[in-house]
PDB file of C-alpha atoms in Angstrom:
ATOM      1  CA  MET A 310      28.327  -6.892   2.808  1.00 89.00           C
ATOM      2  CA  LYS A 311      25.151  -6.298   0.853  1.00 96.00           C
ATOM      3  CA  LYS A 312      22.388  -4.119   2.293  1.00 98.00           C
ATOM      4  CA  LEU A 313      18.671  -3.988   1.492  1.00 98.00           C
ATOM      5  CA  ILE A 314      16.622  -0.767   1.280  1.00 98.00           C
ATOM      6  CA  THR A 315      12.856  -1.024   0.818  1.00 98.00           C
ATOM      7  CA  GLY A 316       9.959   1.396   0.591  1.00 98.00           C
ATOM      8  CA  GLY A 317       6.231   1.560   0.019  1.00 98.00           C
ATOM      9  CA  CYS A 318       2.933   1.884   1.865  1.00 96.00           C
ATOM     10  CA  SER A 319       1.325  -0.594   4.287  1.00 94.00           C
ATOM     11  CA  PHE A 320       1.877  -3.288   1.654  1.00 97.00           C
ATOM     12  CA  SER A 321       5.598  -2.750   2.386  1.00 97.00           C
ATOM     13  CA  SER A 322       5.598  -2.325   6.155  1.00 90.00           C
ATOM     14  CA  GLY A 323       9.019  -3.078   7.567  1.00 82.00           C
ATOM     15  CA  ASN A 324       8.408  -5.399  10.509  1.00 68.00           C
ATOM     16  CA  SER A 325      11.659  -7.342  10.400  1.00 52.00           C
ATOM     17  CA  ASP A 326      10.857 -10.049  12.940  1.00 56.00           C
ATOM     18  CA  PRO A 327      10.902 -13.361  11.009  1.00 51.00           C
ATOM     19  CA  LYS A 328       8.494 -14.879  13.541  1.00 53.00           C
ATOM     20  CA  GLY A 329       6.086 -11.973  13.137  1.00 50.00           C
ATOM     21  CA  PHE A 330       2.591 -12.667  14.407  1.00 48.00           C
ATOM     22  CA  GLU A 331       2.072 -16.232  13.250  1.00 50.00           C
ATOM     23  CA  GLY A 332      -1.499 -17.391  13.636  1.00 51.00           C
ATOM     24  CA  ASN A 333      -2.804 -13.829  13.726  1.00 59.00           C
ATOM     25  CA  PRO A 334      -5.239 -13.120  10.852  1.00 51.00           C
ATOM     26  CA  ASN A 335      -3.905  -9.555  10.839  1.00 52.00           C
ATOM     27  CA  ASP A 336      -0.261 -10.605  10.574  1.00 67.00           C
ATOM     28  CA  LYS A 337       1.339  -7.422   9.251  1.00 79.00           C
ATOM     29  CA  ARG A 338       4.614  -8.785   7.982  1.00 90.00           C
ATOM     30  CA  THR A 339       5.107  -8.129   4.280  1.00 96.00           C
ATOM     31  CA  TRP A 340       7.317  -9.002   1.304  1.00 97.00           C
ATOM     32  CA  VAL A 341       9.923  -6.736   2.928  1.00 97.00           C
ATOM     33  CA  THR A 342      10.462  -9.101   5.859  1.00 94.00           C
ATOM     34  CA  TYR A 343      10.311 -12.162   3.655  1.00 95.00           C
ATOM     35  CA  SER A 344      12.845 -10.783   1.161  1.00 97.00           C
ATOM     36  CA  GLN A 345      15.207  -9.697   3.911  1.00 95.00           C
ATOM     37  CA  HIS A 346      15.397 -13.229   5.300  1.00 95.00           C
ATOM     38  CA  LYS A 347      14.962 -15.231   2.088  1.00 97.00           C
ATOM     39  CA  TYR A 348      17.907 -13.464   0.439  1.00 98.00           C
ATOM     40  CA  LYS A 349      19.962 -13.292   3.646  1.00 97.00           C
ATOM     41  CA  PHE A 350      20.409  -9.545   3.994  1.00 97.00           C
ATOM     42  CA  LYS A 351      22.258  -8.862   7.245  1.00 95.00           C
ATOM     43  CA  ARG A 352      21.953  -5.101   6.849  1.00 95.00           C
ATOM     44  CA  TRP A 353      18.694  -3.377   6.044  1.00 95.00           C
ATOM     45  CA  THR A 354      16.661  -0.195   6.168  1.00 95.00           C
ATOM     46  CA  HIS A 355      12.891  -0.314   5.663  1.00 95.00           C
ATOM     47  CA  VAL A 356      11.029   2.958   5.144  1.00 95.00           C
ATOM     48  CA  GLY A 357       7.604   1.556   4.204  1.00 96.00           C
ATOM     49  CA  LEU A 358       4.714   2.960   6.224  1.00 93.00           C
ATOM     50  CA  GLY A 359       0.933   2.769   6.056  1.00 93.00           C
ATOM     51  CA  ALA A 360      -1.021   5.281   3.921  1.00 94.00           C
ATOM     52  CA  GLN A 361       2.084   6.700   2.240  1.00 95.00           C
ATOM     53  CA  GLY A 362       1.656   8.132  -1.204  1.00 98.00           C
ATOM     54  CA  ASN A 363       4.384   8.068  -3.808  1.00 98.00           C
ATOM     55  CA  GLU A 364       5.799  11.447  -2.809  1.00 98.00           C
ATOM     56  CA  ILE A 365       6.603  10.337   0.742  1.00 97.00           C
ATOM     57  CA  ILE A 366       7.778   6.947  -0.464  1.00 98.00           C
ATOM     58  CA  THR A 367      10.293   8.726  -2.691  1.00 98.00           C
ATOM     59  CA  GLN A 368      11.487  11.166  -0.038  1.00 97.00           C
ATOM     60  CA  ARG A 369      12.055   8.428   2.541  1.00 96.00           C
ATOM     61  CA  LEU A 370      13.867   6.233   0.041  1.00 98.00           C
ATOM     62  CA  LEU A 371      16.148   9.126  -0.884  1.00 97.00           C
ATOM     63  CA  TYR A 372      16.931   9.662   2.797  1.00 94.00           C
ATOM     64  CA  ALA A 373      17.761   5.980   3.279  1.00 95.00           C
ATOM     65  CA  ILE A 374      19.937   5.915   0.159  1.00 97.00           C
ATOM     66  CA  ASN A 375      21.872   9.023   1.149  1.00 95.00           C
ATOM     67  CA  GLU A 376      22.465   7.864   4.729  1.00 93.00           C
ATOM     68  CA  SER A 377      23.585   4.441   3.507  1.00 95.00           C
ATOM     69  CA  ILE A 378      26.058   5.975   1.066  1.00 96.00           C
ATOM     70  CA  LYS A 379      27.409   8.324   3.744  1.00 94.00           C
ATOM     71  CA  GLN A 380      27.989   5.365   6.036  1.00 92.00           C
ATOM     72  CA  GLY A 381      30.063   3.670   3.366  1.00 95.00           C
ATOM     73  CA  HIS A 382      27.661   0.996   2.154  1.00 96.00           C
ATOM     74  CA  THR A 383      28.553   0.168  -1.438  1.00 95.00           C
ATOM     75  CA  ASP A 384      26.662  -3.059  -2.158  1.00 97.00           C
ATOM     76  CA  LEU A 385      23.082  -1.774  -2.059  1.00 98.00           C
ATOM     77  CA  CYS A 386      19.897  -3.455  -3.265  1.00 98.00           C
ATOM     78  CA  LEU A 387      16.644  -1.514  -3.362  1.00 99.00           C
ATOM     79  CA  GLY A 388      13.055  -2.656  -3.721  1.00 98.00           C
ATOM     80  CA  VAL A 389      10.050  -0.359  -3.851  1.00 98.00           C
ATOM     81  CA  MET A 390       6.340  -1.087  -4.153  1.00 98.00           C
ATOM     82  CA  TRP A 391       4.619   2.011  -5.536  1.00 98.00           C
ATOM     83  CA  SER A 392       1.299   2.998  -4.018  1.00 98.00           C
ATOM     84  CA  GLU A 393      -2.012   4.339  -5.334  1.00 97.00           C
ATOM     85  CA  ILE A 394      -1.507   7.365  -7.541  1.00 98.00           C
ATOM     86  CA  LYS A 395      -4.415   9.323  -6.031  1.00 97.00           C
ATOM     87  CA  ARG A 396      -2.843   9.418  -2.562  1.00 97.00           C
ATOM     88  CA  VAL A 397      -2.062  13.035  -1.699  1.00 97.00           C
ATOM     89  CA  ASP A 398       0.915  13.821   0.539  1.00 96.00           C
ATOM     90  CA  LEU A 399       1.112  17.411   1.760  1.00 96.00           C
ATOM     91  CA  PHE A 400       4.145  18.944   3.442  1.00 96.00           C
ATOM     92  CA  SER A 401       3.684  21.203   6.453  1.00 94.00           C
ATOM     93  CA  ASN A 402       5.914  22.998   8.938  1.00 92.00           C
ATOM     94  CA  ASP A 403       2.905  23.759  11.137  1.00 90.00           C
ATOM     95  CA  VAL A 404       3.231  21.371  14.060  1.00 86.00           C
ATOM     96  CA  ALA A 405      -0.396  22.091  14.997  1.00 84.00           C
ATOM     97  CA  LYS A 406      -1.414  19.959  12.013  1.00 88.00           C
ATOM     98  CA  ASN A 407       0.248  16.916  13.522  1.00 88.00           C
ATOM     99  CA  MET A 408      -1.998  14.310  15.116  1.00 87.00           C
ATOM    100  CA  GLU A 409      -1.655  10.900  16.665  1.00 80.00           C
ATOM    101  CA  GLY A 410      -3.225   7.804  15.196  1.00 72.00           C
ATOM    102  CA  SER A 411      -5.220   7.111  12.032  1.00 68.00           C
ATOM    103  CA  ASN A 412      -2.065   7.633   9.951  1.00 82.00           C
ATOM    104  CA  GLY A 413      -2.350  11.350  10.582  1.00 86.00           C
ATOM    105  CA  ASN A 414       1.050  11.888  12.167  1.00 88.00           C
ATOM    106  CA  MET A 415       3.741  13.801  10.338  1.00 89.00           C
ATOM    107  CA  VAL A 416       6.369  11.595   8.719  1.00 90.00           C
ATOM    108  CA  TRP A 417       9.689  12.288   7.098  1.00 89.00           C
ATOM    109  CA  ILE A 418      12.911  10.803   8.470  1.00 87.00           C
ATOM    110  CA  ASN A 419      11.191   9.196  11.463  1.00 84.00           C
ATOM    111  CA  ASN A 420       9.546   5.791  11.980  1.00 85.00           C
ATOM    112  CA  ILE A 421      12.217   3.993   9.996  1.00 89.00           C
ATOM    113  CA  ARG A 422      13.076   0.372  10.741  1.00 89.00           C
ATOM    114  CA  THR A 423      16.788  -0.258  10.349  1.00 89.00           C
ATOM    115  CA  ASN A 424      19.844  -1.862  11.850  1.00 89.00           C
ATOM    116  CA  THR A 425      22.302   0.554  10.249  1.00 85.00           C
ATOM    117  CA  LEU A 426      21.099   4.162  10.399  1.00 69.00           C
ATOM    118  CA  LYS A 427      21.781   6.522  13.272  1.00 59.00           C
ATOM    119  CA  SER A 428      21.744   3.917  16.016  1.00 46.00           C
ATOM    120  CA  LYS A 429      21.831   0.208  16.732  1.00 41.00           C
ATOM    121  CA  TYR A 430      18.133   0.145  17.483  1.00 38.00           C
ATOM    122  CA  ARG A 431      15.793  -1.581  15.072  1.00 44.00           C
ATOM    123  CA  GLU A 432      13.558   1.426  14.746  1.00 50.00           C
ATOM    124  CA  TRP A 433      15.060   4.848  14.156  1.00 57.00           C
ATOM    125  CA  ASN A 434      12.696   7.507  15.405  1.00 63.00           C
ATOM    126  CA  CYS A 435      13.126  11.180  16.106  1.00 69.00           C
ATOM    127  CA  THR A 436      11.017  14.181  16.951  1.00 69.00           C
ATOM    128  CA  ILE A 437      10.090  16.255  13.926  1.00 77.00           C
ATOM    129  CA  ASN A 438       8.285  19.571  13.748  1.00 82.00           C
ATOM    130  CA  ASN A 439       7.654  19.410  10.030  1.00 89.00           C
ATOM    131  CA  GLY A 440       7.012  16.727   7.469  1.00 92.00           C
ATOM    132  CA  TRP A 441       4.470  15.107   5.190  1.00 94.00           C
ATOM    133  CA  ILE A 442       0.903  14.360   6.174  1.00 94.00           C
ATOM    134  CA  ARG A 443      -0.773  11.457   4.360  1.00 95.00           C
ATOM    135  CA  SER A 444      -4.272  11.451   2.957  1.00 95.00           C
ATOM    136  CA  GLY A 445      -4.050   7.699   2.465  1.00 94.00           C
ATOM    137  CA  GLY A 446      -6.519   7.856  -0.415  1.00 94.00           C
ATOM    138  CA  ASP A 447      -9.749   9.746  -0.959  1.00 95.00           C
ATOM    139  CA  ILE A 448     -10.074  13.021   0.928  1.00 96.00           C
ATOM    140  CA  LEU A 449     -13.327  12.832   2.871  1.00 95.00           C
ATOM    141  CA  ASP A 450     -15.746  15.399   4.269  1.00 96.00           C
ATOM    142  CA  GLU A 451     -16.931  13.226   7.164  1.00 95.00           C
ATOM    143  CA  VAL A 452     -16.093  14.562  10.612  1.00 93.00           C
ATOM    144  CA  TRP A 453     -14.466  11.290  11.694  1.00 91.00           C
ATOM    145  CA  TRP A 454     -11.808  11.671   9.003  1.00 92.00           C
ATOM    146  CA  ARG A 455      -8.736  13.218  10.651  1.00 91.00           C
ATOM    147  CA  SER A 456      -8.563  16.150  13.007  1.00 90.00           C
ATOM    148  CA  LYS A 457     -10.570  19.207  12.057  1.00 92.00           C
ATOM    149  CA  GLU A 458      -7.454  21.147  11.075  1.00 91.00           C
ATOM    150  CA  GLN A 459      -6.091  18.371   8.870  1.00 93.00           C
ATOM    151  CA  ARG A 460      -9.483  17.660   7.325  1.00 94.00           C
ATOM    152  CA  ASN A 461     -10.090  21.275   6.362  1.00 95.00           C
ATOM    153  CA  TRP A 462      -6.566  21.547   4.977  1.00 95.00           C
ATOM    154  CA  PHE A 463      -6.966  18.478   2.778  1.00 96.00           C
ATOM    155  CA  ILE A 464     -10.478  19.455   1.669  1.00 97.00           C
ATOM    156  CA  ASN A 465      -9.215  22.877   0.615  1.00 97.00           C
ATOM    157  CA  TYR A 466      -6.480  21.183  -1.418  1.00 97.00           C
ATOM    158  CA  ARG A 467      -8.918  18.705  -2.974  1.00 97.00           C
ATOM    159  CA  ASP A 468     -11.446  21.359  -3.943  1.00 98.00           C
ATOM    160  CA  ASN A 469      -9.004  23.931  -5.268  1.00 98.00           C
ATOM    161  CA  PHE A 470      -5.803  22.238  -6.390  1.00 97.00           C
ATOM    162  CA  TYR A 471      -6.123  18.469  -6.820  1.00 97.00           C
ATOM    163  CA  ASN A 472      -6.298  16.837 -10.238  1.00 96.00           C
ATOM    164  CA  ASP A 473      -5.624  13.272 -11.379  1.00 97.00           C
ATOM    165  CA  GLU A 474      -3.322  14.240 -14.209  1.00 98.00           C
ATOM    166  CA  TYR A 475      -0.894  16.021 -11.906  1.00 97.00           C
ATOM    167  CA  MET A 476      -0.866  13.024  -9.550  1.00 98.00           C
ATOM    168  CA  PHE A 477       0.007  10.797 -12.517  1.00 98.00           C
ATOM    169  CA  ILE A 478       2.773  13.170 -13.633  1.00 98.00           C
ATOM    170  CA  ASN A 479       4.179  13.352 -10.115  1.00 98.00           C
ATOM    171  CA  THR A 480       4.240   9.574  -9.709  1.00 98.00           C
ATOM    172  CA  LEU A 481       6.126   9.155 -12.989  1.00 98.00           C
ATOM    173  CA  LYS A 482       8.591  11.821 -11.898  1.00 98.00           C
ATOM    174  CA  ASN A 483       9.150  10.037  -8.574  1.00 98.00           C
ATOM    175  CA  ILE A 484       9.753   6.728 -10.322  1.00 98.00           C
ATOM    176  CA  ILE A 485      12.321   8.381 -12.618  1.00 98.00           C
ATOM    177  CA  LEU A 486      14.015  10.065  -9.669  1.00 98.00           C
ATOM    178  CA  ILE A 487      14.538   6.802  -7.769  1.00 99.00           C
ATOM    179  CA  GLN A 488      15.544   5.045 -10.999  1.00 98.00           C
ATOM    180  CA  ASN A 489      18.168   7.653 -11.845  1.00 98.00           C
ATOM    181  CA  ILE A 490      19.584   7.877  -8.324  1.00 98.00           C
ATOM    182  CA  CYS A 491      19.972   4.112  -8.289  1.00 98.00           C
ATOM    183  CA  GLU A 492      21.679   4.167 -11.670  1.00 98.00           C
ATOM    184  CA  LYS A 493      24.010   6.951 -10.571  1.00 98.00           C
ATOM    185  CA  HIS A 494      25.135   5.114  -7.439  1.00 98.00           C
ATOM    186  CA  ASN A 495      25.206   1.602  -8.928  1.00 98.00           C
ATOM    187  CA  ILE A 496      22.347   0.456  -6.701  1.00 98.00           C
ATOM    188  CA  LYS A 497      20.704  -2.746  -7.864  1.00 98.00           C
ATOM    189  CA  TYR A 498      16.971  -2.079  -7.852  1.00 98.00           C
ATOM    190  CA  LEU A 499      13.565  -3.420  -8.743  1.00 98.00           C
ATOM    191  CA  MET A 500      10.028  -2.070  -8.559  1.00 99.00           C
ATOM    192  CA  PHE A 501       6.577  -3.499  -7.838  1.00 98.00           C
ATOM    193  CA  THR A 502       3.129  -1.953  -7.503  1.00 98.00           C
ATOM    194  CA  MET A 503       0.631  -2.555  -4.714  1.00 98.00           C
ATOM    195  CA  ASP A 504      -2.131  -3.052  -7.292  1.00 98.00           C
ATOM    196  CA  GLU A 505      -2.906  -2.042 -10.868  1.00 98.00           C
ATOM    197  CA  ILE A 506      -2.002   1.588 -10.213  1.00 98.00           C
ATOM    198  CA  PHE A 507      -1.930   2.544 -13.902  1.00 98.00           C
ATOM    199  CA  LYS A 508      -5.465   1.312 -14.643  1.00 97.00           C
ATOM    200  CA  ASN A 509      -7.050   4.762 -14.347  1.00 94.00           C
ATOM    201  CA  HIS A 510      -3.854   6.796 -14.722  1.00 95.00           C
ATOM    202  CA  ASN A 511      -2.039   6.124 -17.977  1.00 95.00           C
ATOM    203  CA  ILE A 512      -0.658   7.792 -21.096  1.00 95.00           C
ATOM    204  CA  GLU A 513      -3.728   6.858 -23.101  1.00 96.00           C
ATOM    205  CA  LYS A 514      -5.687   9.111 -20.779  1.00 97.00           C
ATOM    206  CA  TYR A 515      -2.908  11.683 -20.283  1.00 98.00           C
ATOM    207  CA  PRO A 516      -0.796  11.591 -23.486  1.00 97.00           C
ATOM    208  CA  ASN A 517       1.097  14.794 -22.702  1.00 97.00           C
ATOM    209  CA  ALA A 518       2.954  12.899 -19.990  1.00 98.00           C
ATOM    210  CA  SER A 519       4.350  10.385 -22.481  1.00 98.00           C
ATOM    211  CA  TYR A 520       7.812  11.984 -22.285  1.00 98.00           C
ATOM    212  CA  LEU A 521       7.995  10.882 -18.647  1.00 98.00           C
ATOM    213  CA  TRP A 522       6.564   7.457 -19.338  1.00 98.00           C
ATOM    214  CA  ASP A 523       9.193   6.920 -22.044  1.00 98.00           C
ATOM    215  CA  MET A 524      12.061   7.693 -19.651  1.00 98.00           C
ATOM    216  CA  ILE A 525      11.120   4.922 -17.231  1.00 98.00           C
ATOM    217  CA  ASP A 526      13.024   1.645 -17.503  1.00 98.00           C
ATOM    218  CA  TRP A 527      10.054  -0.703 -17.390  1.00 98.00           C
ATOM    219  CA  ASN A 528      12.397  -3.693 -17.390  1.00 98.00           C
ATOM    220  CA  LYS A 529      12.979  -2.949 -13.701  1.00 98.00           C
ATOM    221  CA  PHE A 530       9.281  -3.453 -12.918  1.00 98.00           C
ATOM    222  CA  LEU A 531       7.946  -6.835 -11.899  1.00 98.00           C
ATOM    223  CA  PHE A 532       4.264  -6.929 -12.817  1.00 98.00           C
ATOM    224  CA  TYR A 533       2.000  -9.907 -12.419  1.00 98.00           C
ATOM    225  CA  GLU A 534       0.538 -10.731 -15.842  1.00 98.00           C
ATOM    226  CA  LYS A 535       2.242  -7.610 -17.259  1.00 97.00           C
ATOM    227  CA  LYS A 536       0.195  -5.006 -15.368  1.00 98.00           C
ATOM    228  CA  TYR A 537      -0.981  -6.196 -11.959  1.00 98.00           C
ATOM    229  CA  GLY A 538       0.430  -5.783  -8.472  1.00 98.00           C
ATOM    230  CA  LEU A 539       0.419  -7.705  -5.225  1.00 98.00           C
ATOM    231  CA  TYR A 540      -3.289  -7.152  -4.554  1.00 98.00           C
ATOM    232  CA  GLU A 541      -4.419  -8.760  -7.811  1.00 98.00           C
ATOM    233  CA  TYR A 542      -1.869 -11.552  -7.436  1.00 98.00           C
ATOM    234  CA  ALA A 543      -3.379 -12.467  -4.072  1.00 98.00           C
ATOM    235  CA  LYS A 544      -6.958 -12.261  -5.380  1.00 98.00           C
ATOM    236  CA  VAL A 545      -6.389 -14.302  -8.543  1.00 98.00           C
ATOM    237  CA  ASN A 546      -4.533 -16.998  -6.630  1.00 98.00           C
ATOM    238  CA  ASP A 547      -7.136 -17.098  -3.850  1.00 97.00           C
ATOM    239  CA  LEU A 548      -4.650 -16.200  -1.140  1.00 97.00           C
ATOM    240  CA  GLU A 549      -5.551 -14.978   2.327  1.00 93.00           C
ATOM    241  CA  PHE A 550      -6.117 -11.354   3.329  1.00 93.00           C
ATOM    242  CA  TRP A 551      -6.277  -9.501   6.612  1.00 89.00           C
ATOM    243  CA  VAL A 552      -9.766  -9.237   8.056  1.00 85.00           C
ATOM    244  CA  ASP A 553     -10.156  -5.934   6.169  1.00 88.00           C
ATOM    245  CA  ASP A 554     -10.048  -7.907   2.865  1.00 90.00           C
ATOM    246  CA  ILE A 555      -7.698  -5.269   1.433  1.00 93.00           C
ATOM    247  CA  HIS A 556      -4.248  -6.195   2.715  1.00 94.00           C
ATOM    248  CA  PRO A 557      -2.823  -9.585   1.711  1.00 95.00           C
ATOM    249  CA  GLN A 558      -1.536 -11.710   4.549  1.00 93.00           C
ATOM    250  CA  TYR A 559       2.106 -12.660   4.934  1.00 93.00           C
ATOM    251  CA  THR A 560       1.579 -15.960   3.147  1.00 94.00           C
ATOM    252  CA  ALA A 561       0.456 -14.009   0.064  1.00 96.00           C
ATOM    253  CA  HIS A 562       3.482 -11.709   0.288  1.00 97.00           C
ATOM    254  CA  SER A 563       5.871 -14.648   0.495  1.00 96.00           C
ATOM    255  CA  SER A 564       4.130 -16.385  -2.423  1.00 98.00           C
ATOM    256  CA  PHE A 565       4.411 -13.185  -4.470  1.00 98.00           C
ATOM    257  CA  ILE A 566       8.157 -12.980  -3.888  1.00 98.00           C
ATOM    258  CA  ASP A 567       8.640 -16.675  -4.634  1.00 98.00           C
ATOM    259  CA  TYR A 568       6.766 -16.201  -7.910  1.00 98.00           C
ATOM    260  CA  PHE A 569       9.305 -13.558  -8.994  1.00 98.00           C
ATOM    261  CA  ASP A 570      12.318 -15.284  -7.443  1.00 98.00           C
ATOM    262  CA  LYS A 571      14.346 -15.649 -10.657  1.00 98.00           C
ATOM    263  CA  ASP A 572      13.706 -12.050 -11.687  1.00 98.00           C
ATOM    264  CA  ILE A 573      14.567 -10.740  -8.223  1.00 98.00           C
ATOM    265  CA  LYS A 574      17.856 -12.632  -8.200  1.00 98.00           C
ATOM    266  CA  ARG A 575      18.625 -11.304 -11.663  1.00 98.00           C
ATOM    267  CA  LEU A 576      17.858  -7.665 -10.855  1.00 98.00           C
ATOM    268  CA  TRP A 577      19.564  -7.723  -7.461  1.00 98.00           C
ATOM    269  CA  LYS A 578      22.419  -9.791  -8.934  1.00 98.00           C
ATOM    270  CA  LEU A 579      22.231 -12.403  -6.194  1.00 97.00           C
ATOM    271  CA  ASN A 580      24.150 -15.645  -6.495  1.00 78.00           C
TER     272      ASN A 580
END
């Protein structure tokens, strides 16, 4: 029996309820839910979570892949929607840096929606004392942004260590890692982007990273108009967004998947 593994940020949240929150302008179902039901996957693991950068996305996908293989799943399909390149994910084993809410909680192998890993429950959760903490985007100085300890930690990283070129390099490396693991284990896979993530991060700007760019199988990527992601697809086609005007509503997600239906069936080798 085939199994679906998905990953990404809030654009790939794994609410698996097909009824979702119909009529709610903040309906948070995504392409993940739609794909699961449209292509009739009976087994699934969704590791998408809000504010995740590409480092955490990769780590959680690797966990899901490894656990699925250990449990004997052999017919695996994987879909990932890569997030903004500037999103910093920092690993910590200092539990004092953990916080509740505002996407500031530590994540690693917790908060995973599944019907196959660890238990029969639809959400696999566990207590962790270490893990990644998500910036979710720009690192801010304002006092409302995160707890004081997290804020100071991120600001120190931003001011002393952060640079765009490294973030670009790291994203390419993560893409190659998932690509190669899928190839090694005969996992059928495809990749999207949440938006035009390579607009400001590309080999024209950072040519020394071309060796990584060249190793990526771009035929596995499904871009709208050759470079755009879900966000631009929803904007260009005048589809509905949440009230924040950033996250496309479920109708936009389902339209996006329908648009790529033939390519998805081809890459996932669905009959």
